[in-house]
Each structure stands twice: as C-alpha cells, then as structure tokens.
Amino acid sequence: LGGGITPDHSILGRFIARHAEAFCGSFFSAITESVLTRTGSGRERLAWDETVLEAMSSRFALLKREALEAQRKQLTELAEESAERAGLDRAHTALAERPKAKAVVVGEPEAGLLQLKNGRGTRPAYQVAVLANEARVVVDAHVHSTSEQAALAETLERLDGAQTRELLLDAGFNSYAVLECALEKEISLLCPEQSEDEEGKKSGLFALRDFHYVEDGDYYLCPAQAQLHPCRRFAGNPEKGLRAYVQYASSACGSCERRSQCTRAEARTIQRSAGQEFKEAMRQVMAQPKARRVFAQRKAMVEPVFAMLRERQGLHRFRRRGLSGVRLEFRLHLTAYNLGRALAHARRALEATAQPR
C-alpha cells in the first residue's frame, strides 16, 4: 500500500490531524453505510451501552481546585503571559463547567475524574458510548467528559425515527428526558427501571412502584390499601432543571400495621413528577414476556463491541489529549471495528458457499 515506503508516526499523526473533520464526520458515515450494506443490516433496532476509558494523563497530576486558583492568582499578579498560565486558565474554565469537581489535570482539563469499571479506582477519564445494531455494527457513538446521560441525550437527538423503530437501553437511562425524547421521535423504547429506588437502597422501605396510582381520582393506593391524596404542588423551575410535581400524603399512617415497612417519619409522602406516567407505561411494557425477550438481546448486540475495542484493538486508554482529540481517536477505532465486522460477514459468506452440498 505504501509503495515500499514506511511512514513514521509523525507522518501518520499529521495525516490524521489534517483530515480530522472527515474522520469524525463524512468518512465515518460513509464507512458505516457501506458496512451496513455489506452485512445486510440497518438501524431498525439499536442497543446502547457505555463505559469509562482513561485519559492520557496520570491521577498523580491532579490539581485541587484551591491549589489551581492560588497558582492562577500568583501568575496573574506577575502580569506575564505564559504557557503555564494559559494551561491554568483552561483548567479553570473546565472546572467552572463542573462545579462539583474537586480537582483537575492541568494538561488534560476536559477529562473528568471518573470511577473506572475494571476495579482500578478513580482516574482522569472520559465517558464513551456506542449505538450498535443486531449485526453488532456501530452506527453512532459519542464521548463526553463526565456524563453518560448527556452523551445519550446528544446521540438521541441525531436519531431518525423513520429509520430506527426500537431502542434498547439499560436501567441507568430510565429517565424522564430519555422517555420523552423517544416518544417525540416515535421510537419504541425498552428500558427497565433500577432494581430499587433510592429509598429502597438506603432503607429497605416500600419503593414508589409499590404504590398504585389511580388516575380517575388522582390519588395513590399504598400497600396497605390506604389512599394518599394531594397535599402540595410545585410548578417547577425549568431554568434550574426542576420538574413540576405533586406531593401525596395520607392521614392513615399513624395507625397502619405496616408503617415500619413504609416510613420512619410521622407519615409517608409520595412525589409524582411531571412525566411519571411515562415511567409507569414503561414498567407495564417491560412486564410483558415478549418485551423481556427482545431486551435480553441488548447485551449480545452491544457489549461485545467494547470487548473487541479493548482486547483486540488495545483501546485501554486514550492516546490523544483533549475532548476533540479523544473523539477523533474513538471514531478511528470504531471505523476499524466496523470494517472488521464487514470482513467477518464476508468470511462467513465465503465459508458457507465453499461447503459441499
């Protein structure tokens, strides 16, 4: 291919950098469409999965927020422009966008401090996610600094409801925003609830799903069949991301025999947020045997993608810095992976035709 010339890493690096926009956009899209054609698959049913990959930095390079501000102040007082000051300014900007973050890597400020999924603790890393079809071809992907929910939200916006009729998500993505977006795009969604509510995880008390909502009377029935009626309403605050809700309570808690299983307060209250009906509908869908059979395919569709990227392609951590560089590297890996899927499909086709009848 190289005509006897062996390019070194600098030549390859400059080539990739020069065509970065195409590799992330038109080139990846063209390869994906070609692989879909070769494998005879499409986007009708897609499965989503995500993981955490280490950034090109060390956890020992983390700088706490207080130390970062002290260094920036010291360099600002010197009134001198320098590469060190520019790096600290970029790290300061990254921390400003993540108010809960306590530290940052100055050389890789866009990486979040995330818990790895291989038991190695917390490291500077990125959230990476893919959408794969039943032939395990990756049709879309996204990389985010810290949030898997944000990665899914941006990917959902790119989905075409005319091409995708079904989407399989794991329980961590059963949220109001995801359910509403799928409904708006007319995509059939299969996404179970978490095994327990936060209350159940912490205390073992009855969860919200144990209470039955009666729409005609606008009240809840508790496990003891007592009625909980509206006692407080909140209009919501879209600017702060707060949803409207109605709070329900009952006067029967004081004499209830099952009170110890329900609450440790004087009375149990239930909060019904705007859009709760979508979660209840999803719960009913996931209770159907056919839906569970279809959802059981999710692991086989998408989880082998990350196994291949790690074990065959060696993507245990990123080798480029910055969110744009990381996204480029990930798209290149996925392009190679998709080409491998096309070759595997062609190999199976040749083996099938070569077998004697």
PDB file of C-alpha atoms in Angstrom, residues 33-162:
ATOM      1  CA  GLU A  33     -23.248   2.925   5.465  1.00  0.00           C
ATOM      2  CA  SER A  34     -21.006   0.645   3.402  1.00  0.00           C
ATOM      3  CA  VAL A  35     -20.672  -1.843   6.276  1.00  0.00           C
ATOM      4  CA  LEU A  36     -24.443  -1.814   6.853  1.00  0.00           C
ATOM      5  CA  THR A  37     -24.940  -2.653   3.181  1.00  0.00           C
ATOM      6  CA  ARG A  38     -22.312  -5.405   3.266  1.00  0.00           C
ATOM      7  CA  THR A  39     -23.792  -7.011   6.369  1.00  0.00           C
ATOM      8  CA  GLY A  40     -27.373  -6.602   5.198  1.00  0.00           C
ATOM      9  CA  SER A  41     -28.307  -4.858   8.430  1.00  0.00           C
ATOM     10  CA  GLY A  42     -29.802  -1.498   9.308  1.00  0.00           C
ATOM     11  CA  ARG A  43     -30.880   0.823  12.091  1.00  0.00           C
ATOM     12  CA  GLU A  44     -34.305  -0.645  12.870  1.00  0.00           C
ATOM     13  CA  ARG A  45     -33.289  -1.983  16.296  1.00  0.00           C
ATOM     14  CA  LEU A  46     -30.360  -0.415  18.153  1.00  0.00           C
ATOM     15  CA  ALA A  47     -28.764  -1.056  21.526  1.00  0.00           C
ATOM     16  CA  TRP A  48     -26.851   1.458  23.634  1.00  0.00           C
ATOM     17  CA  ASP A  49     -24.007   0.873  26.046  1.00  0.00           C
ATOM     18  CA  GLU A  50     -21.302   2.992  27.638  1.00  0.00           C
ATOM     19  CA  THR A  51     -18.089   2.608  29.560  1.00  0.00           C
ATOM     20  CA  VAL A  52     -15.262   4.679  31.007  1.00  0.00           C
ATOM     21  CA  LEU A  53     -11.839   4.938  29.334  1.00  0.00           C
ATOM     22  CA  GLU A  54      -8.767   6.514  30.899  1.00  0.00           C
ATOM     23  CA  ALA A  55      -7.450   9.802  29.563  1.00  0.00           C
ATOM     24  CA  MET A  56      -3.850  10.425  28.515  1.00  0.00           C
ATOM     25  CA  SER A  57      -2.839  11.656  31.964  1.00  0.00           C
ATOM     26  CA  SER A  58      -1.969  10.439  35.427  1.00  0.00           C
ATOM     27  CA  ARG A  59      -4.016  10.687  38.592  1.00  0.00           C
ATOM     28  CA  PHE A  60      -0.844  11.981  40.271  1.00  0.00           C
ATOM     29  CA  ALA A  61      -1.097  15.091  38.074  1.00  0.00           C
ATOM     30  CA  LEU A  62      -4.427  16.095  39.635  1.00  0.00           C
ATOM     31  CA  LEU A  63      -4.529  19.625  40.989  1.00  0.00           C
ATOM     32  CA  LYS A  64      -7.123  20.559  43.586  1.00  0.00           C
ATOM     33  CA  ARG A  65      -9.434  23.473  42.906  1.00  0.00           C
ATOM     34  CA  GLU A  66      -7.924  25.575  45.732  1.00  0.00           C
ATOM     35  CA  ALA A  67      -4.354  24.988  44.532  1.00  0.00           C
ATOM     36  CA  LEU A  68      -5.339  25.829  40.955  1.00  0.00           C
ATOM     37  CA  GLU A  69      -6.846  29.160  41.984  1.00  0.00           C
ATOM     38  CA  ALA A  70      -3.795  30.003  44.103  1.00  0.00           C
ATOM     39  CA  GLN A  71      -1.423  29.358  41.192  1.00  0.00           C
ATOM     40  CA  ARG A  72      -3.584  31.349  38.774  1.00  0.00           C
ATOM     41  CA  LYS A  73      -3.665  34.271  41.187  1.00  0.00           C
ATOM     42  CA  GLN A  74       0.105  34.169  41.588  1.00  0.00           C
ATOM     43  CA  LEU A  75       0.734  34.173  37.837  1.00  0.00           C
ATOM     44  CA  THR A  76      -1.881  36.892  37.270  1.00  0.00           C
ATOM     45  CA  GLU A  77      -0.119  39.171  39.729  1.00  0.00           C
ATOM     46  CA  LEU A  78       3.077  38.765  37.715  1.00  0.00           C
ATOM     47  CA  ALA A  79       1.167  40.123  34.688  1.00  0.00           C
ATOM     48  CA  GLU A  80       3.067  37.848  32.319  1.00  0.00           C
ATOM     49  CA  GLU A  81       1.576  35.696  29.602  1.00  0.00           C
ATOM     50  CA  SER A  82       2.976  32.164  29.590  1.00  0.00           C
ATOM     51  CA  ALA A  83       2.105  28.619  28.541  1.00  0.00           C
ATOM     52  CA  GLU A  84       1.723  27.694  32.201  1.00  0.00           C
ATOM     53  CA  ARG A  85      -0.795  30.470  32.792  1.00  0.00           C
ATOM     54  CA  ALA A  86      -2.719  29.537  29.636  1.00  0.00           C
ATOM     55  CA  GLY A  87      -2.919  25.935  30.832  1.00  0.00           C
ATOM     56  CA  LEU A  88      -4.181  27.020  34.242  1.00  0.00           C
ATOM     57  CA  ASP A  89      -6.799  29.229  32.585  1.00  0.00           C
ATOM     58  CA  ARG A  90      -8.068  26.295  30.524  1.00  0.00           C
ATOM     59  CA  ALA A  91      -8.220  24.126  33.630  1.00  0.00           C
ATOM     60  CA  HIS A  92     -10.107  26.900  35.454  1.00  0.00           C
ATOM     61  CA  THR A  93     -12.657  27.085  32.625  1.00  0.00           C
ATOM     62  CA  ALA A  94     -13.134  23.312  32.720  1.00  0.00           C
ATOM     63  CA  LEU A  95     -13.719  23.375  36.475  1.00  0.00           C
ATOM     64  CA  ALA A  96     -16.188  26.233  36.117  1.00  0.00           C
ATOM     65  CA  GLU A  97     -18.314  23.985  33.888  1.00  0.00           C
ATOM     66  CA  ARG A  98     -18.176  21.208  36.527  1.00  0.00           C
ATOM     67  CA  PRO A  99     -18.977  22.893  39.851  1.00  0.00           C
ATOM     68  CA  LYS A 100     -18.941  19.605  41.767  1.00  0.00           C
ATOM     69  CA  ALA A 101     -15.452  18.637  40.594  1.00  0.00           C
ATOM     70  CA  LYS A 102     -12.784  18.996  43.269  1.00  0.00           C
ATOM     71  CA  ALA A 103      -9.679  18.575  41.097  1.00  0.00           C
ATOM     72  CA  VAL A 104      -8.485  18.688  37.511  1.00  0.00           C
ATOM     73  CA  VAL A 105      -5.469  17.669  35.432  1.00  0.00           C
ATOM     74  CA  VAL A 106      -3.958  20.849  34.008  1.00  0.00           C
ATOM     75  CA  GLY A 107      -2.576  19.037  30.953  1.00  0.00           C
ATOM     76  CA  GLU A 108      -5.943  17.343  30.276  1.00  0.00           C
ATOM     77  CA  PRO A 109      -8.588  19.641  31.778  1.00  0.00           C
ATOM     78  CA  GLU A 110     -11.521  18.291  29.768  1.00  0.00           C
ATOM     79  CA  ALA A 111     -11.184  14.821  31.303  1.00  0.00           C
ATOM     80  CA  GLY A 112     -13.421  14.107  34.272  1.00  0.00           C
ATOM     81  CA  LEU A 113     -12.407  12.306  37.442  1.00  0.00           C
ATOM     82  CA  LEU A 114     -14.375   9.084  36.945  1.00  0.00           C
ATOM     83  CA  GLN A 115     -14.668   5.657  38.532  1.00  0.00           C
ATOM     84  CA  LEU A 116     -13.202   3.031  36.226  1.00  0.00           C
ATOM     85  CA  LYS A 117     -15.141  -0.170  35.601  1.00  0.00           C
ATOM     86  CA  ASN A 118     -12.171  -2.510  35.950  1.00  0.00           C
ATOM     87  CA  GLY A 119     -11.676  -2.068  39.673  1.00  0.00           C
ATOM     88  CA  ARG A 120      -8.717   0.316  39.401  1.00  0.00           C
ATOM     89  CA  GLY A 121     -10.383   3.147  41.260  1.00  0.00           C
ATOM     90  CA  THR A 122     -10.853   6.759  40.167  1.00  0.00           C
ATOM     91  CA  ARG A 123      -8.820   8.197  37.286  1.00  0.00           C
ATOM     92  CA  PRO A 124      -8.953  11.110  34.798  1.00  0.00           C
ATOM     93  CA  ALA A 125     -11.157   9.582  32.109  1.00  0.00           C
ATOM     94  CA  TYR A 126     -13.949  10.046  29.576  1.00  0.00           C
ATOM     95  CA  GLN A 127     -17.413   8.549  29.202  1.00  0.00           C
ATOM     96  CA  VAL A 128     -17.643   6.725  25.856  1.00  0.00           C
ATOM     97  CA  ALA A 129     -20.812   5.217  24.391  1.00  0.00           C
ATOM     98  CA  VAL A 130     -21.909   3.410  21.235  1.00  0.00           C
ATOM     99  CA  LEU A 131     -25.120   2.509  19.409  1.00  0.00           C
ATOM    100  CA  ALA A 132     -24.947  -0.901  17.727  1.00  0.00           C
ATOM    101  CA  ASN A 133     -27.419  -2.905  15.669  1.00  0.00           C
ATOM    102  CA  GLU A 134     -28.221  -6.619  15.693  1.00  0.00           C
ATOM    103  CA  ALA A 135     -25.188  -7.351  13.488  1.00  0.00           C
ATOM    104  CA  ARG A 136     -23.020  -5.540  16.094  1.00  0.00           C
ATOM    105  CA  VAL A 137     -22.219  -2.744  13.645  1.00  0.00           C
ATOM    106  CA  VAL A 138     -21.711   0.588  15.413  1.00  0.00           C
ATOM    107  CA  VAL A 139     -23.954   3.179  13.757  1.00  0.00           C
ATOM    108  CA  ASP A 140     -23.197   6.096  16.098  1.00  0.00           C
ATOM    109  CA  ALA A 141     -21.063   6.944  19.118  1.00  0.00           C
ATOM    110  CA  HIS A 142     -20.311   9.757  21.492  1.00  0.00           C
ATOM    111  CA  VAL A 143     -17.661  10.806  24.009  1.00  0.00           C
ATOM    112  CA  HIS A 144     -18.414  13.108  26.938  1.00  0.00           C
ATOM    113  CA  SER A 145     -16.191  14.470  29.665  1.00  0.00           C
ATOM    114  CA  THR A 146     -18.270  13.295  32.605  1.00  0.00           C
ATOM    115  CA  SER A 147     -21.921  12.480  31.901  1.00  0.00           C
ATOM    116  CA  GLU A 148     -23.311   9.308  30.337  1.00  0.00           C
ATOM    117  CA  GLN A 149     -26.769  10.897  30.373  1.00  0.00           C
ATOM    118  CA  ALA A 150     -25.523  13.870  28.344  1.00  0.00           C
ATOM    119  CA  ALA A 151     -23.827  11.512  25.888  1.00  0.00           C
ATOM    120  CA  LEU A 152     -27.109   9.660  25.343  1.00  0.00           C
ATOM    121  CA  ALA A 153     -29.105  12.894  25.033  1.00  0.00           C
ATOM    122  CA  GLU A 154     -26.868  14.211  22.248  1.00  0.00           C
ATOM    123  CA  THR A 155     -26.947  10.861  20.428  1.00  0.00           C
ATOM    124  CA  LEU A 156     -30.734  10.616  20.694  1.00  0.00           C
ATOM    125  CA  GLU A 157     -31.067  13.990  19.020  1.00  0.00           C
ATOM    126  CA  ARG A 158     -29.288  12.564  15.958  1.00  0.00           C
ATOM    127  CA  LEU A 159     -31.535   9.501  15.706  1.00  0.00           C
ATOM    128  CA  ASP A 160     -34.065   9.392  12.899  1.00  0.00           C
ATOM    129  CA  GLY A 161     -37.348   7.879  13.995  1.00  0.00           C
ATOM    130  CA  ALA A 162     -38.081   6.895  10.386  1.00  0.00           C
TER     131      ALA A 162
END
